[in-house]
Amino acid sequence: MKFYNVLAPTLLVLLMGGCGNNSKDKKDAFSLEIKNPKKTYTTEDVLTVSLDNKKAIETDSIIYFLNKDRVEVSGNTLSLSGKKLGEKTLKALIYSDGEEFEASKNITILSSIKPKLYTYKILETYPHDIKAYTQGLEFENDTLYESTGQYGESSLRKTDYKTGEVLKMVKLADQYFGEGLTILNNKIYQLTWRENTGFIYNLKTMEQTGTFVYGQSREGWGLCHDRENNIYKSDGTDRIWTLNSNTLAEKDYIEIFTNTSKINSVNELEWVEGKIYANVYQQGSIAIIDPSNGAVEGVIDLTDLKDKVTQHPKLDVLNGIAYNGEPNILYITGKNWDKLFKIEIIQK
């Protein structure tokens, strides 16, 4: 019995050590290599990939993924055309006699185009509530709906944009910080900031009819929709999430990149003729984004627009973008701005 008691722990240690080594050996059996690797790639690049089979394991099949999306590697080449931008993991799953091995490589995919630069011309100026900490702005049948923020002051508003009159207001409970909004299928959807809660309202009555929660997205910032079945949500990062319009569940996301770098944070969103217009947080500019891959196709410089409103201690950044179907025309305001601007977008 004494011999058994000494032997059993020894065998257990050996077995545990053996399992750890097997696991490590399995992990290190293959490595994924890219010929002539670069720090970053674009959607015009074609990668030549190969697997270093360090243990000379006979393979049955290999499947490649770019993050969670399966990709086709044909003749050891992978075209990045049509792929989403961002910081990705290229992963190979290798199958051999019922076992699965994995090898991966991190890559960054940038846009292949340089963003066009735009400026603006003011066409009209309308009054806007200087106490409204604007977080979301959207037209529906020529009526402007607005979401405002700040704890204890957040609201949902229906307004006459020409006079600035608030036609109807729904106040949020003090524990909620209102954020972006969008309107789809006779429903208003409104985000809150850190409360992981979105509100659903009847468009006609503005009565709250339901709530929804966020998934992997960090916070609630901006909302827009593509007039079909997708709602887009920003969360204060470089990501814009696609939500199912029926369940509000997060389906996927794009990462926002130019041809040189990523856009770290966007806020208010608006859908304009097939593109997402996103307010770049704290920069007084709007990025024009391809919703299919996250590429920034243009940047609208509105930096000095804030100088054209009444200056006061609570004045904050641009954060209201609305589109009313007029080509190259946007309606712009900001947090605690006393004006709403109708502007024409002009390419530099």
mmCIF file of N, CA and C in Angstrom, residues 27-139:
data_model
loop_
_atom_site.group_PDB
_atom_site.id
_atom_site.type_symbol
_atom_site.label_atom_id
_atom_site.label_comp_id
_atom_site.label_asym_id
_atom_site.label_seq_id
_atom_site.Cartn_x
_atom_site.Cartn_y
_atom_site.Cartn_z
ATOM 1 N N LYS A 27 -0.259 21.917 -31.151
ATOM 2 C CA LYS A 27 -0.376 23.332 -31.487
ATOM 3 C C LYS A 27 0.741 23.782 -32.408
ATOM 4 N N ASP A 28 1.930 23.242 -32.191
ATOM 5 C CA ASP A 28 3.096 23.675 -32.951
ATOM 6 C C ASP A 28 3.397 22.802 -34.170
ATOM 7 N N ALA A 29 2.494 21.909 -34.514
ATOM 8 C CA ALA A 29 2.743 20.989 -35.627
ATOM 9 C C ALA A 29 2.792 21.707 -36.972
ATOM 10 N N PHE A 30 2.023 22.812 -37.108
ATOM 11 C CA PHE A 30 1.978 23.557 -38.362
ATOM 12 C C PHE A 30 2.181 25.038 -38.078
ATOM 13 N N SER A 31 2.745 25.736 -39.024
ATOM 14 C CA SER A 31 2.763 27.204 -38.972
ATOM 15 C C SER A 31 2.311 27.738 -40.320
ATOM 16 N N LEU A 32 1.589 28.848 -40.266
ATOM 17 C CA LEU A 32 1.065 29.474 -41.478
ATOM 18 C C LEU A 32 2.031 30.572 -41.919
ATOM 19 N N GLU A 33 2.451 30.515 -43.168
ATOM 20 C CA GLU A 33 3.424 31.472 -43.692
ATOM 21 C C GLU A 33 2.817 32.260 -44.851
ATOM 22 N N ILE A 34 3.196 33.540 -44.952
ATOM 23 C CA ILE A 34 2.805 34.395 -46.077
ATOM 24 C C ILE A 34 4.081 34.824 -46.795
ATOM 25 N N LYS A 35 4.129 34.573 -48.083
ATOM 26 C CA LYS A 35 5.303 34.936 -48.873
ATOM 27 C C LYS A 35 5.402 36.450 -48.986
ATOM 28 N N ASN A 36 6.608 36.985 -48.802
ATOM 29 C CA ASN A 36 6.861 38.424 -48.859
ATOM 30 C C ASN A 36 5.872 39.194 -47.980
ATOM 31 N N PRO A 37 5.850 38.904 -46.678
ATOM 32 C CA PRO A 37 4.870 39.535 -45.781
ATOM 33 C C PRO A 37 5.073 41.042 -45.667
ATOM 34 N N LYS A 38 3.953 41.756 -45.427
ATOM 35 C CA LYS A 38 3.985 43.203 -45.254
ATOM 36 C C LYS A 38 3.314 43.568 -43.936
ATOM 37 N N LYS A 39 3.557 44.784 -43.483
ATOM 38 C CA LYS A 39 2.949 45.239 -42.232
ATOM 39 C C LYS A 39 1.445 45.376 -42.402
ATOM 40 N N THR A 40 1.024 45.886 -43.545
ATOM 41 C CA THR A 40 -0.398 46.005 -43.852
ATOM 42 C C THR A 40 -0.643 45.605 -45.297
ATOM 43 N N TYR A 41 -1.900 45.265 -45.575
ATOM 44 C CA TYR A 41 -2.307 44.887 -46.931
ATOM 45 C C TYR A 41 -3.518 45.725 -47.320
ATOM 46 N N THR A 42 -3.886 45.683 -48.594
ATOM 47 C CA THR A 42 -5.117 46.325 -49.050
ATOM 48 C C THR A 42 -5.962 45.298 -49.774
ATOM 49 N N THR A 43 -7.170 45.709 -50.137
ATOM 50 C CA THR A 43 -8.079 44.799 -50.825
ATOM 51 C C THR A 43 -7.627 44.494 -52.253
ATOM 52 N N GLU A 44 -6.556 45.123 -52.700
ATOM 53 C CA GLU A 44 -6.009 44.818 -54.024
ATOM 54 C C GLU A 44 -4.932 43.737 -53.962
ATOM 55 N N ASP A 45 -4.541 43.350 -52.767
ATOM 56 C CA ASP A 45 -3.465 42.370 -52.614
ATOM 57 C C ASP A 45 -3.963 40.938 -52.792
ATOM 58 N N VAL A 46 -3.063 40.095 -53.299
ATOM 59 C CA VAL A 46 -3.279 38.658 -53.377
ATOM 60 C C VAL A 46 -2.158 38.001 -52.584
ATOM 61 N N LEU A 47 -2.516 37.272 -51.537
ATOM 62 C CA LEU A 47 -1.525 36.655 -50.675
ATOM 63 C C LEU A 47 -1.149 35.271 -51.179
ATOM 64 N N THR A 48 0.134 34.956 -51.093
ATOM 65 C CA THR A 48 0.601 33.585 -51.337
ATOM 66 C C THR A 48 0.862 32.953 -49.983
ATOM 67 N N VAL A 49 0.056 31.948 -49.642
ATOM 68 C CA VAL A 49 0.145 31.339 -48.315
ATOM 69 C C VAL A 49 0.634 29.902 -48.417
ATOM 70 N N SER A 50 1.265 29.449 -47.364
ATOM 71 C CA SER A 50 1.730 28.059 -47.306
ATOM 72 C C SER A 50 1.724 27.588 -45.866
ATOM 73 N N LEU A 51 1.725 26.276 -45.688
ATOM 74 C CA LEU A 51 1.775 25.677 -44.362
ATOM 75 C C LEU A 51 3.095 24.952 -44.185
ATOM 76 N N ASP A 52 3.788 25.267 -43.110
ATOM 77 C CA ASP A 52 5.002 24.546 -42.756
ATOM 78 C C ASP A 52 4.592 23.359 -41.886
ATOM 79 N N ASN A 53 4.665 22.172 -42.459
ATOM 80 C CA ASN A 53 4.266 20.941 -41.787
ATOM 81 C C ASN A 53 5.479 20.399 -41.019
ATOM 82 N N LYS A 54 5.641 20.830 -39.775
ATOM 83 C CA LYS A 54 6.855 20.570 -39.017
ATOM 84 C C LYS A 54 7.016 19.110 -38.605
ATOM 85 N N LYS A 55 5.930 18.376 -38.500
ATOM 86 C CA LYS A 55 5.971 16.991 -38.047
ATOM 87 C C LYS A 55 5.732 15.990 -39.179
ATOM 88 N N ALA A 56 5.698 16.535 -40.410
ATOM 89 C CA ALA A 56 5.451 15.683 -41.588
ATOM 90 C C ALA A 56 4.172 14.858 -41.423
ATOM 91 N N ILE A 57 3.118 15.520 -40.950
ATOM 92 C CA ILE A 57 1.836 14.847 -40.729
ATOM 93 C C ILE A 57 1.081 14.750 -42.055
ATOM 94 N N GLU A 58 0.540 13.594 -42.330
ATOM 95 C CA GLU A 58 -0.252 13.411 -43.543
ATOM 96 C C GLU A 58 -1.611 14.071 -43.342
ATOM 97 N N THR A 59 -1.964 15.015 -44.204
ATOM 98 C CA THR A 59 -3.203 15.786 -44.028
ATOM 99 C C THR A 59 -4.304 15.262 -44.928
ATOM 100 N N ASP A 60 -5.529 15.357 -44.420
ATOM 101 C CA ASP A 60 -6.708 14.973 -45.197
ATOM 102 C C ASP A 60 -7.333 16.174 -45.904
ATOM 103 N N SER A 61 -7.451 17.291 -45.181
ATOM 104 C CA SER A 61 -8.057 18.490 -45.766
ATOM 105 C C SER A 61 -7.639 19.716 -44.965
ATOM 106 N N ILE A 62 -7.761 20.887 -45.612
ATOM 107 C CA ILE A 62 -7.419 22.163 -44.976
ATOM 108 C C ILE A 62 -8.515 23.165 -45.305
ATOM 109 N N ILE A 63 -8.995 23.875 -44.285
ATOM 110 C CA ILE A 63 -10.006 24.920 -44.464
ATOM 111 C C ILE A 63 -9.445 26.221 -43.910
ATOM 112 N N TYR A 64 -9.625 27.313 -44.661
ATOM 113 C CA TYR A 64 -9.100 28.613 -44.255
ATOM 114 C C TYR A 64 -10.231 29.559 -43.850
ATOM 115 N N PHE A 65 -9.935 30.387 -42.850
ATOM 116 C CA PHE A 65 -10.891 31.381 -42.382
ATOM 117 C C PHE A 65 -10.201 32.727 -42.231
ATOM 118 N N LEU A 66 -10.940 33.794 -42.488
ATOM 119 C CA LEU A 66 -10.514 35.150 -42.160
ATOM 120 C C LEU A 66 -11.460 35.616 -41.069
ATOM 121 N N ASN A 67 -10.968 35.648 -39.841
ATOM 122 C CA ASN A 67 -11.831 35.711 -38.660
ATOM 123 C C ASN A 67 -12.816 34.548 -38.727
ATOM 124 N N LYS A 68 -14.102 34.795 -38.720
ATOM 125 C CA LYS A 68 -15.054 33.678 -38.723
ATOM 126 C C LYS A 68 -15.548 33.337 -40.128
ATOM 127 N N ASP A 69 -15.137 34.126 -41.130
ATOM 128 C CA ASP A 69 -15.603 33.905 -42.501
ATOM 129 C C ASP A 69 -14.693 32.922 -43.229
ATOM 130 N N ARG A 70 -15.280 31.889 -43.796
ATOM 131 C CA ARG A 70 -14.508 30.936 -44.569
ATOM 132 C C ARG A 70 -14.066 31.577 -45.874
ATOM 133 N N VAL A 71 -12.799 31.373 -46.256
ATOM 134 C CA VAL A 71 -12.253 31.956 -47.479
ATOM 135 C C VAL A 71 -11.639 30.863 -48.338
ATOM 136 N N GLU A 72 -11.578 31.139 -49.619
ATOM 137 C CA GLU A 72 -11.055 30.173 -50.578
ATOM 138 C C GLU A 72 -9.588 30.463 -50.879
ATOM 139 N N VAL A 73 -8.747 29.487 -50.613
ATOM 140 C CA VAL A 73 -7.339 29.565 -50.991
ATOM 141 C C VAL A 73 -7.146 28.632 -52.169
ATOM 142 N N SER A 74 -6.879 29.221 -53.319
ATOM 143 C CA SER A 74 -6.773 28.446 -54.550
ATOM 144 C C SER A 74 -5.338 28.487 -55.063
ATOM 145 N N GLY A 75 -4.728 27.323 -55.192
ATOM 146 C CA GLY A 75 -3.340 27.282 -55.648
ATOM 147 C C GLY A 75 -2.408 28.062 -54.743
ATOM 148 N N ASN A 76 -2.662 27.997 -53.429
ATOM 149 C CA ASN A 76 -1.869 28.713 -52.420
ATOM 150 C C ASN A 76 -2.035 30.221 -52.458
ATOM 151 N N THR A 77 -3.025 30.732 -53.184
ATOM 152 C CA THR A 77 -3.243 32.178 -53.232
ATOM 153 C C THR A 77 -4.591 32.541 -52.628
ATOM 154 N N LEU A 78 -4.611 33.681 -51.951
ATOM 155 C CA LEU A 78 -5.824 34.212 -51.340
ATOM 156 C C LEU A 78 -5.981 35.659 -51.767
ATOM 157 N N SER A 79 -7.032 35.952 -52.521
ATOM 158 C CA SER A 79 -7.316 37.321 -52.935
ATOM 159 C C SER A 79 -8.063 38.047 -51.815
ATOM 160 N N LEU A 80 -7.629 39.251 -51.495
ATOM 161 C CA LEU A 80 -8.294 40.060 -50.469
ATOM 162 C C LEU A 80 -9.383 40.953 -51.050
ATOM 163 N N SER A 81 -9.613 40.848 -52.338
ATOM 164 C CA SER A 81 -10.665 41.633 -52.987
ATOM 165 C C SER A 81 -12.023 41.284 -52.376
ATOM 166 N N GLY A 82 -12.761 42.325 -51.998
ATOM 167 C CA GLY A 82 -14.086 42.118 -51.433
ATOM 168 C C GLY A 82 -14.105 41.757 -49.963
ATOM 169 N N LYS A 83 -12.934 41.634 -49.340
ATOM 170 C CA LYS A 83 -12.873 41.265 -47.934
ATOM 171 C C LYS A 83 -13.082 42.509 -47.054
ATOM 172 N N LYS A 84 -13.610 42.289 -45.854
ATOM 173 C CA LYS A 84 -13.790 43.377 -44.912
ATOM 174 C C LYS A 84 -12.438 43.859 -44.394
ATOM 175 N N LEU A 85 -12.381 45.155 -44.105
ATOM 176 C CA LEU A 85 -11.138 45.748 -43.644
ATOM 177 C C LEU A 85 -10.950 45.527 -42.148
ATOM 178 N N GLY A 86 -9.719 45.683 -41.715
ATOM 179 C CA GLY A 86 -9.452 45.653 -40.288
ATOM 180 C C GLY A 86 -8.352 44.707 -39.879
ATOM 181 N N GLU A 87 -8.260 44.526 -38.578
ATOM 182 C CA GLU A 87 -7.254 43.640 -37.991
ATOM 183 C C GLU A 87 -7.850 42.240 -37.923
ATOM 184 N N LYS A 88 -7.342 41.347 -38.754
ATOM 185 C CA LYS A 88 -7.945 40.025 -38.952
ATOM 186 C C LYS A 88 -6.966 38.918 -38.571
ATOM 187 N N THR A 89 -7.541 37.752 -38.322
ATOM 188 C CA THR A 89 -6.744 36.545 -38.111
ATOM 189 C C THR A 89 -7.011 35.589 -39.269
ATOM 190 N N LEU A 90 -5.973 35.320 -40.041
ATOM 191 C CA LEU A 90 -6.052 34.306 -41.092
ATOM 192 C C LEU A 90 -5.724 32.970 -40.439
ATOM 193 N N LYS A 91 -6.675 32.053 -40.498
ATOM 194 C CA LYS A 91 -6.531 30.787 -39.772
ATOM 195 C C LYS A 91 -6.714 29.602 -40.703
ATOM 196 N N ALA A 92 -5.871 28.609 -40.524
ATOM 197 C CA ALA A 92 -6.001 27.342 -41.251
ATOM 198 C C ALA A 92 -6.371 26.249 -40.258
ATOM 199 N N LEU A 93 -7.422 25.501 -40.562
ATOM 200 C CA LEU A 93 -7.766 24.306 -39.798
ATOM 201 C C LEU A 93 -7.357 23.100 -40.626
ATOM 202 N N ILE A 94 -6.470 22.280 -40.067
ATOM 203 C CA ILE A 94 -5.906 21.136 -40.790
ATOM 204 C C ILE A 94 -6.448 19.849 -40.152
ATOM 205 N N TYR A 95 -6.949 18.970 -40.995
ATOM 206 C CA TYR A 95 -7.536 17.721 -40.506
ATOM 207 C C TYR A 95 -6.679 16.540 -40.953
ATOM 208 N N SER A 96 -6.423 15.628 -39.993
ATOM 209 C CA SER A 96 -5.603 14.455 -40.275
ATOM 210 C C SER A 96 -6.068 13.292 -39.411
ATOM 211 N N ASP A 97 -6.614 12.292 -40.063
ATOM 212 C CA ASP A 97 -6.989 11.048 -39.388
ATOM 213 C C ASP A 97 -7.835 11.319 -38.132
ATOM 214 N N GLY A 98 -8.844 12.165 -38.303
ATOM 215 C CA GLY A 98 -9.756 12.452 -37.199
ATOM 216 C C GLY A 98 -9.283 13.515 -36.233
ATOM 217 N N GLU A 99 -8.062 14.010 -36.396
ATOM 218 C CA GLU A 99 -7.548 15.062 -35.528
ATOM 219 C C GLU A 99 -7.592 16.408 -36.240
ATOM 220 N N GLU A 100 -7.704 17.475 -35.438
ATOM 221 C CA GLU A 100 -7.735 18.834 -35.973
ATOM 222 C C GLU A 100 -6.533 19.620 -35.458
ATOM 223 N N PHE A 101 -5.840 20.280 -36.373
ATOM 224 C CA PHE A 101 -4.709 21.139 -36.044
ATOM 225 C C PHE A 101 -5.038 22.559 -36.511
ATOM 226 N N GLU A 102 -4.335 23.515 -35.946
ATOM 227 C CA GLU A 102 -4.610 24.910 -36.284
ATOM 228 C C GLU A 102 -3.321 25.696 -36.439
ATOM 229 N N ALA A 103 -3.335 26.609 -37.404
ATOM 230 C CA ALA A 103 -2.225 27.548 -37.579
ATOM 231 C C ALA A 103 -2.823 28.881 -38.001
ATOM 232 N N SER A 104 -2.223 29.978 -37.552
ATOM 233 C CA SER A 104 -2.827 31.277 -37.849
ATOM 234 C C SER A 104 -1.774 32.365 -37.986
ATOM 235 N N LYS A 105 -2.214 33.464 -38.581
ATOM 236 C CA LYS A 105 -1.350 34.623 -38.771
ATOM 237 C C LYS A 105 -2.245 35.870 -38.716
ATOM 238 N N ASN A 106 -1.815 36.880 -37.974
ATOM 239 C CA ASN A 106 -2.569 38.136 -37.888
ATOM 240 C C ASN A 106 -2.180 39.066 -39.032
ATOM 241 N N ILE A 107 -3.188 39.660 -39.668
ATOM 242 C CA ILE A 107 -2.937 40.608 -40.756
ATOM 243 C C ILE A 107 -3.850 41.817 -40.584
ATOM 244 N N THR A 108 -3.463 42.940 -41.177
ATOM 245 C CA THR A 108 -4.283 44.149 -41.186
ATOM 246 C C THR A 108 -4.584 44.519 -42.627
ATOM 247 N N ILE A 109 -5.877 44.675 -42.933
ATOM 248 C CA ILE A 109 -6.299 45.012 -44.296
ATOM 249 C C ILE A 109 -6.804 46.448 -44.310
ATOM 250 N N LEU A 110 -6.184 47.278 -45.135
ATOM 251 C CA LEU A 110 -6.568 48.678 -45.295
ATOM 252 C C LEU A 110 -7.386 48.866 -46.568
ATOM 253 N N SER A 111 -8.010 50.035 -46.678
ATOM 254 C CA SER A 111 -8.715 50.387 -47.911
ATOM 255 C C SER A 111 -7.700 50.586 -49.036
ATOM 256 N N SER A 112 -8.120 50.296 -50.241
ATOM 257 C CA SER A 112 -7.237 50.477 -51.398
ATOM 258 C C SER A 112 -7.402 51.850 -52.041
ATOM 259 N N ILE A 113 -8.325 52.669 -51.496
ATOM 260 C CA ILE A 113 -8.575 53.990 -52.095
ATOM 261 C C ILE A 113 -8.303 55.105 -51.092
ATOM 262 N N LYS A 114 -7.843 56.222 -51.585
ATOM 263 C CA LYS A 114 -7.650 57.410 -50.757
ATOM 264 C C LYS A 114 -8.981 58.145 -50.648
ATOM 265 N N PRO A 115 -9.422 58.506 -49.446
ATOM 266 C CA PRO A 115 -10.716 59.183 -49.300
ATOM 267 C C PRO A 115 -10.750 60.524 -50.031
ATOM 268 N N LYS A 116 -11.890 60.801 -50.652
ATOM 269 C CA LYS A 116 -12.111 62.119 -51.244
ATOM 270 C C LYS A 116 -12.398 63.116 -50.125
ATOM 271 N N LEU A 117 -11.992 64.351 -50.315
ATOM 272 C CA LEU A 117 -12.191 65.388 -49.316
ATOM 273 C C LEU A 117 -13.309 66.331 -49.741
ATOM 274 N N TYR A 118 -14.164 66.677 -48.772
ATOM 275 C CA TYR A 118 -15.324 67.531 -49.049
ATOM 276 C C TYR A 118 -15.369 68.692 -48.072
ATOM 277 N N THR A 119 -15.923 69.789 -48.533
ATOM 278 C CA THR A 119 -16.233 70.924 -47.685
ATOM 279 C C THR A 119 -17.737 71.166 -47.776
ATOM 280 N N TYR A 120 -18.211 72.347 -47.360
ATOM 281 C CA TYR A 120 -19.660 72.563 -47.320
ATOM 282 C C TYR A 120 -20.013 74.023 -47.596
ATOM 283 N N LYS A 121 -21.283 74.216 -47.903
ATOM 284 C CA LYS A 121 -21.857 75.560 -48.063
ATOM 285 C C LYS A 121 -23.168 75.588 -47.285
ATOM 286 N N ILE A 122 -23.354 76.604 -46.436
ATOM 287 C CA ILE A 122 -24.587 76.725 -45.671
ATOM 288 C C ILE A 122 -25.696 77.277 -46.570
ATOM 289 N N LEU A 123 -26.799 76.536 -46.639
ATOM 290 C CA LEU A 123 -27.945 76.963 -47.449
ATOM 291 C C LEU A 123 -29.028 77.631 -46.606
ATOM 292 N N GLU A 124 -29.291 77.066 -45.426
ATOM 293 C CA GLU A 124 -30.306 77.610 -44.521
ATOM 294 C C GLU A 124 -29.844 77.409 -43.080
ATOM 295 N N THR A 125 -30.340 78.254 -42.201
ATOM 296 C CA THR A 125 -30.084 78.119 -40.768
ATOM 297 C C THR A 125 -31.412 78.168 -40.027
ATOM 298 N N TYR A 126 -31.610 77.198 -39.133
ATOM 299 C CA TYR A 126 -32.860 77.099 -38.379
ATOM 300 C C TYR A 126 -32.549 77.126 -36.886
ATOM 301 N N PRO A 127 -33.530 77.520 -36.058
ATOM 302 C CA PRO A 127 -33.300 77.495 -34.608
ATOM 303 C C PRO A 127 -33.297 76.068 -34.065
ATOM 304 N N HIS A 128 -32.513 75.861 -33.026
ATOM 305 C CA HIS A 128 -32.410 74.552 -32.375
ATOM 306 C C HIS A 128 -32.281 74.774 -30.882
ATOM 307 N N ASP A 129 -32.881 73.898 -30.091
ATOM 308 C CA ASP A 129 -32.880 74.039 -28.638
ATOM 309 C C ASP A 129 -31.455 73.965 -28.100
ATOM 310 N N ILE A 130 -31.002 75.063 -27.516
ATOM 311 C CA ILE A 130 -29.636 75.137 -26.998
ATOM 312 C C ILE A 130 -29.422 74.177 -25.828
ATOM 313 N N LYS A 131 -30.512 73.703 -25.207
ATOM 314 C CA LYS A 131 -30.399 72.774 -24.084
ATOM 315 C C LYS A 131 -30.401 71.310 -24.521
ATOM 316 N N ALA A 132 -30.533 71.077 -25.820
ATOM 317 C CA ALA A 132 -30.594 69.704 -26.335
ATOM 318 C C ALA A 132 -29.185 69.172 -26.582
ATOM 319 N N TYR A 133 -28.795 68.161 -25.806
ATOM 320 C CA TYR A 133 -27.496 67.513 -25.961
ATOM 321 C C TYR A 133 -27.667 66.427 -27.030
ATOM 322 N N THR A 134 -27.617 66.844 -28.278
ATOM 323 C CA THR A 134 -28.023 65.996 -29.407
ATOM 324 C C THR A 134 -27.152 64.752 -29.550
ATOM 325 N N GLN A 135 -27.828 63.598 -29.653
ATOM 326 C CA GLN A 135 -27.149 62.317 -29.806
ATOM 327 C C GLN A 135 -27.607 61.567 -31.054
ATOM 328 N N GLY A 136 -28.790 61.866 -31.537
ATOM 329 C CA GLY A 136 -29.308 61.220 -32.741
ATOM 330 C C GLY A 136 -30.286 62.144 -33.441
ATOM 331 N N LEU A 137 -30.309 62.067 -34.774
ATOM 332 C CA LEU A 137 -31.137 62.968 -35.572
ATOM 333 C C LEU A 137 -31.578 62.222 -36.824
ATOM 334 N N GLU A 138 -32.900 62.246 -37.114
ATOM 335 C CA GLU A 138 -33.365 61.550 -38.315
ATOM 336 C C GLU A 138 -34.715 62.100 -38.758
ATOM 337 N N PHE A 139 -34.867 62.240 -40.082
ATOM 338 C CA PHE A 139 -36.130 62.666 -40.664
ATOM 339 C C PHE A 139 -37.058 61.489 -40.905
#
